[in-house]
């Protein structure tokens, strides 16, 4: 896609000059430094730790962390553009930024004590440490009010016991944001949030073999009678559910932005292929049925992008509780990314499955984002309940 193409014009239409420049700069860096490594990292199951660290001096690692803590605080829309462009080339690098900023950094910034902010935000902003969010449990991730990981108050702190699964970046993280309950019978009123040093005694991180994202260190994390100081508590005991809600609201924005990047990547790979691949004596892009797929890929991506940018603008304008809009953006964008990957594979024919082409890898990576940070079913339920006035 050239700079003055109608597609780029639409994607950039209501961005400021600075936001467009950030897009250009992140895209240039991502294509030059990250893209050439992705397939090899995936084959070798190697986590891109070094690449993630290199985002910090460029200001792309901590776009939501204020400068006072070493971040490069920018507006939410620009942060979305950063996530979009990183995800266009690599799910894992984009996820590391999204977890560190949206889920963990924002929670500390908003709900942490001055001491917690001072302890955790500077190393997160400089890339000295990475972050993981430990929310999902073996018995369920959708119903977070039913979590079993147990936090028990003890002298001068807490004891933490339980298991979390599918935890991205866990083996590399220097901070865990952990959700636990002080009393399972209290449902969401028992949920309590903690900031945990992963090197604490009693924590075991075991890699989870996955069908995709070999380069992501997805892991199970076990907490076996882990002793935490009272300074590990984020917010108040039994008042963690709103913190979790705010973190997921923020997370869903960045996940939606990442999905737009992935959907865009499928288009960017498919257009040149459809121009060059020939059948029946003509480029396949001249067949109407191929064109129909391309048209749908473009439309659903732009529709998702419009929702994501509008959500970002609402957040920049200080609108509180954009939960319905966050669900809408995340739902539409994640399904767009998956459908675009499917259409891209179909247009690539047999090469869609070849290791020499990227589109096959995109499919499962996109599908994970219809599951993570709220499944499509959960978001449809939330949107309908907001619409019906049940929330
Ligand atoms: C690659 C990857 C990375 C991940 N990274 C992290 C991470 O870093 N940290 C973390 O905490 N988690 C992470 N997850 C976990 C993810 O958030 C959960 O898988 C997700 O929340 C769903 O939980 P579950 O797998 O337990 O499914 P379940 O909750 O068991 O749901 C199973 C199915 O039932 C459906 N369902 C459940 N309730 C309802 C309902 N009320 N109405 C209709 N349908 C319903 C769901 O939509 C789903 O289709 C990751 C997952 C993946 C795939």
Short mmCIF file of C-alpha atoms in Angstrom, two decimals, residues 13-374:
data_model
loop_
_atom_site.label_atom_id
_atom_site.label_comp_id
_atom_site.label_asym_id
_atom_site.label_seq_id
_atom_site.Cartn_x
_atom_site.Cartn_y
_atom_site.Cartn_z
CA UNK A 13 -8.04 10.43 7.62
CA UNK A 14 -8.75 11.74 11.09
CA UNK A 15 -5.34 11.22 12.65
CA UNK A 16 -3.21 14.23 13.52
CA UNK A 17 0.08 14.83 11.74
CA UNK A 18 1.91 13.53 14.81
CA UNK A 19 -0.18 10.36 14.89
CA UNK A 20 0.54 9.75 11.20
CA UNK A 21 4.24 10.27 11.83
CA UNK A 22 4.14 7.79 14.71
CA UNK A 23 2.44 5.26 12.43
CA UNK A 24 5.13 5.72 9.79
CA UNK A 25 7.95 5.45 12.32
CA UNK A 26 6.57 2.34 14.08
CA UNK A 27 5.80 0.66 10.76
CA UNK A 28 9.27 1.37 9.44
CA UNK A 29 10.90 -0.01 12.60
CA UNK A 30 8.60 -3.03 12.77
CA UNK A 31 9.13 -4.01 9.13
CA UNK A 32 12.89 -3.48 9.28
CA UNK A 33 13.72 -4.94 12.69
CA UNK A 34 10.90 -7.25 13.79
CA UNK A 35 9.31 -8.78 10.69
CA UNK A 36 12.45 -10.58 9.42
CA UNK A 37 12.77 -12.42 12.76
CA UNK A 38 9.20 -13.62 13.33
CA UNK A 39 9.12 -16.88 11.37
CA UNK A 40 12.46 -17.98 12.79
CA UNK A 41 11.44 -17.13 16.36
CA UNK A 42 8.25 -19.12 15.82
CA UNK A 43 10.11 -22.15 14.44
CA UNK A 44 12.64 -22.06 17.27
CA UNK A 45 10.10 -21.21 19.98
CA UNK A 46 12.29 -18.27 20.88
CA UNK A 47 10.78 -15.35 22.80
CA UNK A 48 11.64 -11.95 21.20
CA UNK A 49 12.93 -10.43 24.46
CA UNK A 50 15.70 -8.41 22.88
CA UNK A 51 13.38 -6.83 20.29
CA UNK A 52 10.88 -5.82 22.97
CA UNK A 53 13.66 -4.10 24.92
CA UNK A 54 14.61 -2.11 21.85
CA UNK A 55 11.18 -0.46 21.77
CA UNK A 56 11.93 1.48 24.96
CA UNK A 57 14.38 4.13 23.68
CA UNK A 58 12.07 4.73 20.72
CA UNK A 59 9.17 5.47 23.05
CA UNK A 60 7.02 2.56 21.82
CA UNK A 61 7.31 0.35 24.90
CA UNK A 62 5.55 2.54 27.46
CA UNK A 63 3.13 4.85 25.63
CA UNK A 64 0.68 4.90 28.56
CA UNK A 65 3.24 5.43 31.33
CA UNK A 66 3.91 9.10 32.20
CA UNK A 67 7.32 10.62 31.58
CA UNK A 68 7.78 11.12 35.33
CA UNK A 69 8.14 7.32 35.54
CA UNK A 70 10.28 7.01 32.43
CA UNK A 71 7.48 6.36 29.92
CA UNK A 72 6.62 8.24 26.75
CA UNK A 73 3.02 9.10 27.68
CA UNK A 74 1.00 9.86 24.58
CA UNK A 75 -2.70 10.01 23.84
CA UNK A 76 -4.76 6.82 23.69
CA UNK A 77 -5.37 6.98 19.92
CA UNK A 78 -1.63 7.16 19.25
CA UNK A 79 -1.10 4.26 21.65
CA UNK A 80 -3.66 2.33 19.58
CA UNK A 81 -1.75 3.14 16.40
CA UNK A 82 1.46 1.82 18.03
CA UNK A 83 -0.30 -1.44 19.03
CA UNK A 84 -1.84 -1.75 15.56
CA UNK A 85 1.45 -1.34 13.74
CA UNK A 86 3.39 -3.69 16.03
CA UNK A 87 0.67 -6.35 15.74
CA UNK A 88 0.70 -5.99 11.97
CA UNK A 89 4.06 -7.74 12.08
CA UNK A 90 4.21 -9.61 15.40
CA UNK A 91 1.50 -10.75 17.83
CA UNK A 92 4.00 -11.32 20.63
CA UNK A 93 5.80 -7.97 20.60
CA UNK A 94 2.46 -6.14 20.40
CA UNK A 95 1.09 -8.27 23.23
CA UNK A 96 4.04 -7.46 25.48
CA UNK A 97 3.36 -3.73 25.00
CA UNK A 98 -0.38 -4.15 25.45
CA UNK A 99 -0.10 -6.19 28.67
CA UNK A 100 2.55 -3.92 30.20
CA UNK A 101 0.60 -0.73 29.45
CA UNK A 102 -3.10 -1.50 29.36
CA UNK A 103 -3.49 -4.31 31.87
CA UNK A 104 -0.64 -3.82 34.31
CA UNK A 105 0.83 -0.29 33.96
CA UNK A 106 -2.56 1.45 33.81
CA UNK A 107 -3.77 -0.48 36.87
CA UNK A 108 -0.74 0.55 38.90
CA UNK A 109 -1.04 4.13 37.70
CA UNK A 110 -4.70 4.37 38.58
CA UNK A 111 -4.99 2.23 41.70
CA UNK A 112 -1.44 1.92 43.06
CA UNK A 113 0.08 3.73 46.02
CA UNK A 114 2.88 6.25 45.33
CA UNK A 115 5.35 3.59 46.53
CA UNK A 116 3.93 0.95 44.16
CA UNK A 117 4.10 3.38 41.24
CA UNK A 118 7.67 4.26 42.08
CA UNK A 119 8.70 0.64 42.46
CA UNK A 120 7.09 -0.87 39.36
CA UNK A 121 6.50 1.77 36.67
CA UNK A 122 10.10 2.88 35.93
CA UNK A 123 11.41 -0.66 35.28
CA UNK A 124 8.33 -1.39 33.15
CA UNK A 125 8.85 1.80 31.15
CA UNK A 126 12.51 1.15 30.44
CA UNK A 127 11.98 -2.50 29.55
CA UNK A 128 14.09 -3.68 32.46
CA UNK A 129 11.11 -5.90 33.34
CA UNK A 130 8.13 -7.19 31.37
CA UNK A 131 4.66 -7.86 32.76
CA UNK A 132 2.12 -10.67 32.86
CA UNK A 133 -1.52 -10.59 33.91
CA UNK A 134 -2.48 -13.74 35.83
CA UNK A 135 -6.27 -13.88 35.61
CA UNK A 136 -7.46 -17.10 33.91
CA UNK A 137 -7.68 -20.28 35.98
CA UNK A 138 -7.75 -23.93 34.90
CA UNK A 139 -11.46 -24.14 35.78
CA UNK A 140 -12.44 -21.06 33.81
CA UNK A 141 -11.46 -17.67 32.45
CA UNK A 142 -14.78 -16.18 31.34
CA UNK A 143 -16.42 -16.15 34.75
CA UNK A 144 -13.77 -14.25 36.68
CA UNK A 145 -16.02 -13.85 39.70
CA UNK A 146 -15.70 -17.62 40.28
CA UNK A 147 -11.93 -17.63 40.63
CA UNK A 148 -10.39 -20.01 43.14
CA UNK A 149 -6.86 -18.70 43.70
CA UNK A 150 -6.96 -17.84 47.37
CA UNK A 151 -5.43 -14.88 49.17
CA UNK A 152 -5.37 -15.20 52.94
CA UNK A 153 -4.41 -12.34 55.24
CA UNK A 154 -1.50 -13.20 57.55
CA UNK A 155 0.75 -11.16 59.83
CA UNK A 156 2.15 -8.25 57.81
CA UNK A 157 0.86 -9.46 54.50
CA UNK A 158 -0.78 -12.24 52.55
CA UNK A 159 -0.50 -15.89 51.62
CA UNK A 160 -1.35 -16.76 48.01
CA UNK A 161 -2.26 -20.23 46.74
CA UNK A 162 -3.74 -21.31 43.41
CA UNK A 163 -3.14 -21.79 39.68
CA UNK A 164 -3.41 -19.62 36.60
CA UNK A 165 -3.29 -20.82 32.99
CA UNK A 166 -2.53 -19.43 29.52
CA UNK A 167 -0.39 -16.68 30.99
CA UNK A 168 1.44 -14.84 28.19
CA UNK A 169 5.04 -13.72 28.73
CA UNK A 170 5.09 -15.47 32.11
CA UNK A 171 8.58 -16.88 31.90
CA UNK A 172 10.02 -13.46 31.06
CA UNK A 173 7.94 -11.27 33.33
CA UNK A 174 9.35 -9.24 36.21
CA UNK A 175 5.90 -8.44 37.60
CA UNK A 176 2.65 -10.40 37.81
CA UNK A 177 -0.70 -8.67 38.20
CA UNK A 178 -2.59 -11.43 40.02
CA UNK A 179 -6.32 -11.72 40.66
CA UNK A 180 -7.30 -13.85 43.66
CA UNK A 181 -10.18 -14.14 46.06
CA UNK A 182 -10.24 -13.57 49.78
CA UNK A 183 -13.43 -15.63 50.02
CA UNK A 184 -14.80 -17.71 47.11
CA UNK A 185 -18.32 -17.60 48.59
CA UNK A 186 -18.38 -13.82 48.06
CA UNK A 187 -18.14 -14.06 44.23
CA UNK A 188 -16.94 -10.82 42.65
CA UNK A 189 -16.96 -9.13 46.09
CA UNK A 190 -14.09 -11.40 47.13
CA UNK A 191 -11.81 -10.55 44.22
CA UNK A 192 -8.58 -8.86 45.27
CA UNK A 193 -5.66 -7.74 43.12
CA UNK A 194 -1.95 -8.14 43.86
CA UNK A 195 1.34 -7.00 42.38
CA UNK A 196 3.68 -9.95 42.71
CA UNK A 197 7.40 -10.40 42.14
CA UNK A 198 7.63 -13.60 40.02
CA UNK A 199 10.88 -14.58 41.76
CA UNK A 200 9.07 -14.97 45.11
CA UNK A 201 9.41 -18.35 46.82
CA UNK A 202 6.59 -20.76 45.96
CA UNK A 203 5.93 -19.58 42.39
CA UNK A 204 6.36 -22.12 39.62
CA UNK A 205 6.07 -21.24 35.93
CA UNK A 206 5.59 -24.22 33.57
CA UNK A 207 5.39 -23.76 29.78
CA UNK A 208 2.06 -24.79 28.23
CA UNK A 209 2.44 -26.52 24.87
CA UNK A 210 0.26 -24.57 22.41
CA UNK A 211 -0.76 -25.15 18.76
CA UNK A 212 0.31 -21.61 17.95
CA UNK A 213 2.51 -18.81 19.27
CA UNK A 214 5.46 -21.04 20.13
CA UNK A 215 7.45 -17.82 20.55
CA UNK A 216 5.22 -16.50 23.35
CA UNK A 217 6.09 -18.49 26.48
CA UNK A 218 2.44 -19.12 27.31
CA UNK A 219 2.56 -20.79 30.71
CA UNK A 220 0.78 -22.16 33.72
CA UNK A 221 1.69 -20.30 36.90
CA UNK A 222 1.31 -22.02 40.27
CA UNK A 223 1.31 -20.15 43.56
CA UNK A 224 2.08 -22.52 46.40
CA UNK A 225 1.75 -20.77 49.73
CA UNK A 226 3.50 -17.67 48.43
CA UNK A 227 4.16 -15.06 51.14
CA UNK A 228 3.47 -11.50 50.05
CA UNK A 229 4.10 -8.30 51.97
CA UNK A 230 1.20 -5.93 52.59
CA UNK A 231 2.68 -3.69 49.88
CA UNK A 232 1.65 -6.32 47.28
CA UNK A 233 -2.05 -5.47 47.66
CA UNK A 234 -3.34 -3.28 44.80
CA UNK A 235 -6.30 -1.24 45.99
CA UNK A 236 -8.32 -2.74 48.81
CA UNK A 237 -9.13 -6.26 49.93
CA UNK A 238 -12.35 -7.49 48.29
CA UNK A 239 -12.46 -4.42 46.03
CA UNK A 240 -10.46 -5.85 43.14
CA UNK A 241 -13.31 -6.46 40.70
CA UNK A 242 -13.58 -2.81 39.57
CA UNK A 243 -9.78 -2.76 39.16
CA UNK A 244 -10.04 -5.87 37.02
CA UNK A 245 -12.88 -4.27 35.02
CA UNK A 246 -10.86 -1.12 34.38
CA UNK A 247 -7.80 -3.17 33.38
CA UNK A 248 -9.85 -5.27 30.94
CA UNK A 249 -11.52 -2.17 29.49
CA UNK A 250 -8.08 -0.75 28.78
CA UNK A 251 -6.84 -4.13 27.56
CA UNK A 252 -9.73 -4.56 25.15
CA UNK A 253 -8.87 -1.29 23.44
CA UNK A 254 -5.30 -2.38 22.77
CA UNK A 255 -6.36 -5.92 21.77
CA UNK A 256 -8.86 -4.42 19.32
CA UNK A 257 -6.14 -2.17 17.89
CA UNK A 258 -3.87 -5.20 17.55
CA UNK A 259 -6.61 -7.06 15.68
CA UNK A 260 -6.92 -4.18 13.21
CA UNK A 261 -3.17 -4.50 12.57
CA UNK A 262 -3.51 -8.24 11.99
CA UNK A 263 -6.51 -7.75 9.69
CA UNK A 264 -4.52 -5.15 7.77
CA UNK A 265 -1.56 -7.52 7.42
CA UNK A 266 -3.80 -10.11 5.75
CA UNK A 267 -4.88 -7.45 3.23
CA UNK A 268 -1.33 -6.24 2.64
CA UNK A 269 -0.18 -9.78 1.87
CA UNK A 270 -3.17 -10.62 -0.30
CA UNK A 271 -3.34 -7.61 -2.64
CA UNK A 272 0.05 -8.15 -4.33
CA UNK A 273 -0.58 -11.90 -4.47
CA UNK A 274 -3.94 -11.41 -6.19
CA UNK A 275 -2.30 -9.03 -8.67
CA UNK A 276 0.52 -11.42 -9.55
CA UNK A 277 -0.97 -14.92 -9.34
CA UNK A 278 -2.52 -15.94 -12.63
CA UNK A 279 -5.18 -18.50 -13.54
CA UNK A 280 -7.03 -18.97 -16.81
CA UNK A 281 -4.65 -16.48 -18.40
CA UNK A 282 -5.36 -13.55 -16.09
CA UNK A 283 -4.48 -12.30 -12.59
CA UNK A 284 -6.75 -13.94 -10.02
CA UNK A 285 -7.53 -10.45 -8.67
CA UNK A 286 -9.61 -9.89 -11.83
CA UNK A 287 -12.06 -12.66 -10.90
CA UNK A 288 -15.18 -11.30 -9.26
CA UNK A 289 -15.27 -13.94 -6.54
CA UNK A 290 -11.73 -13.04 -5.48
CA UNK A 291 -12.62 -9.36 -5.65
CA UNK A 292 -15.62 -9.96 -3.42
CA UNK A 293 -13.36 -11.40 -0.73
CA UNK A 294 -10.93 -8.51 -1.07
CA UNK A 295 -13.76 -5.96 -0.82
CA UNK A 296 -15.08 -7.63 2.32
CA UNK A 297 -11.59 -7.77 3.86
CA UNK A 298 -11.12 -4.05 3.30
CA UNK A 299 -14.59 -3.06 4.54
CA UNK A 300 -14.49 -5.06 7.76
CA UNK A 301 -11.00 -3.79 8.56
CA UNK A 302 -11.99 -0.15 8.08
CA UNK A 303 -15.18 -0.64 10.10
CA UNK A 304 -13.16 -2.16 12.95
CA UNK A 305 -10.53 0.58 12.73
CA UNK A 306 -13.21 3.27 12.90
CA UNK A 307 -14.64 1.71 16.09
CA UNK A 308 -11.18 1.39 17.65
CA UNK A 309 -10.15 4.98 16.91
CA UNK A 310 -13.48 6.32 18.15
CA UNK A 311 -13.08 4.36 21.37
CA UNK A 312 -9.58 5.83 21.71
CA UNK A 313 -10.97 9.33 21.22
CA UNK A 314 -13.59 8.72 23.87
CA UNK A 315 -10.88 7.68 26.28
CA UNK A 316 -8.76 10.70 25.34
CA UNK A 317 -11.79 12.90 26.01
CA UNK A 318 -11.97 11.43 29.51
CA UNK A 319 -15.20 9.48 29.04
CA UNK A 320 -15.37 7.02 31.96
CA UNK A 321 -16.60 3.45 31.61
CA UNK A 322 -16.46 2.80 27.88
CA UNK A 323 -17.17 -0.88 28.51
CA UNK A 324 -19.82 -1.35 25.84
CA UNK A 325 -17.73 0.45 23.23
CA UNK A 326 -14.67 -1.58 24.24
CA UNK A 327 -16.64 -4.81 23.79
CA UNK A 328 -17.92 -3.67 20.39
CA UNK A 329 -14.46 -2.72 19.13
CA UNK A 330 -12.85 -5.91 20.45
CA UNK A 331 -15.60 -8.17 19.08
CA UNK A 332 -15.68 -6.65 15.60
CA UNK A 333 -11.91 -6.30 15.26
CA UNK A 334 -11.04 -9.81 16.45
CA UNK A 335 -13.60 -11.41 14.13
CA UNK A 336 -12.35 -9.21 11.26
CA UNK A 337 -8.77 -10.40 11.86
CA UNK A 338 -9.82 -14.07 11.83
CA UNK A 339 -12.05 -13.74 8.76
CA UNK A 340 -9.37 -11.79 6.90
CA UNK A 341 -6.83 -14.51 7.64
CA UNK A 342 -9.29 -17.14 6.33
CA UNK A 343 -9.96 -15.12 3.16
CA UNK A 344 -6.24 -14.50 2.67
CA UNK A 345 -5.55 -18.25 2.87
CA UNK A 346 -8.32 -18.97 0.38
CA UNK A 347 -6.95 -16.44 -2.09
CA UNK A 348 -3.44 -17.90 -1.67
CA UNK A 349 -4.76 -21.38 -2.54
CA UNK A 350 -2.30 -24.13 -1.59
CA UNK A 351 0.38 -21.55 -0.79
CA UNK A 352 -1.81 -20.37 2.06
CA UNK A 353 -0.59 -23.47 3.90
CA UNK A 354 3.04 -23.24 2.88
CA UNK A 355 5.69 -22.31 5.43
CA UNK A 356 7.04 -19.90 2.80
CA UNK A 357 3.95 -17.70 3.15
CA UNK A 358 2.83 -15.80 6.20
CA UNK A 359 -0.95 -15.96 5.85
CA UNK A 360 -1.33 -19.45 7.31
CA UNK A 361 0.36 -18.40 10.55
CA UNK A 362 -1.99 -15.40 10.85
CA UNK A 363 -5.08 -17.56 11.23
CA UNK A 364 -4.55 -19.18 14.64
CA UNK A 365 -2.86 -16.05 15.94
CA UNK A 366 -5.95 -14.00 15.03
CA UNK A 367 -8.29 -16.62 16.48
CA UNK A 368 -6.58 -16.39 19.88
CA UNK A 369 -7.84 -12.81 20.09
CA UNK A 370 -11.44 -13.96 19.75
CA UNK A 371 -10.78 -15.85 22.99
CA UNK A 372 -8.34 -13.75 25.04
CA UNK A 373 -9.56 -10.75 27.09
CA UNK A 374 -13.15 -11.90 26.79
#
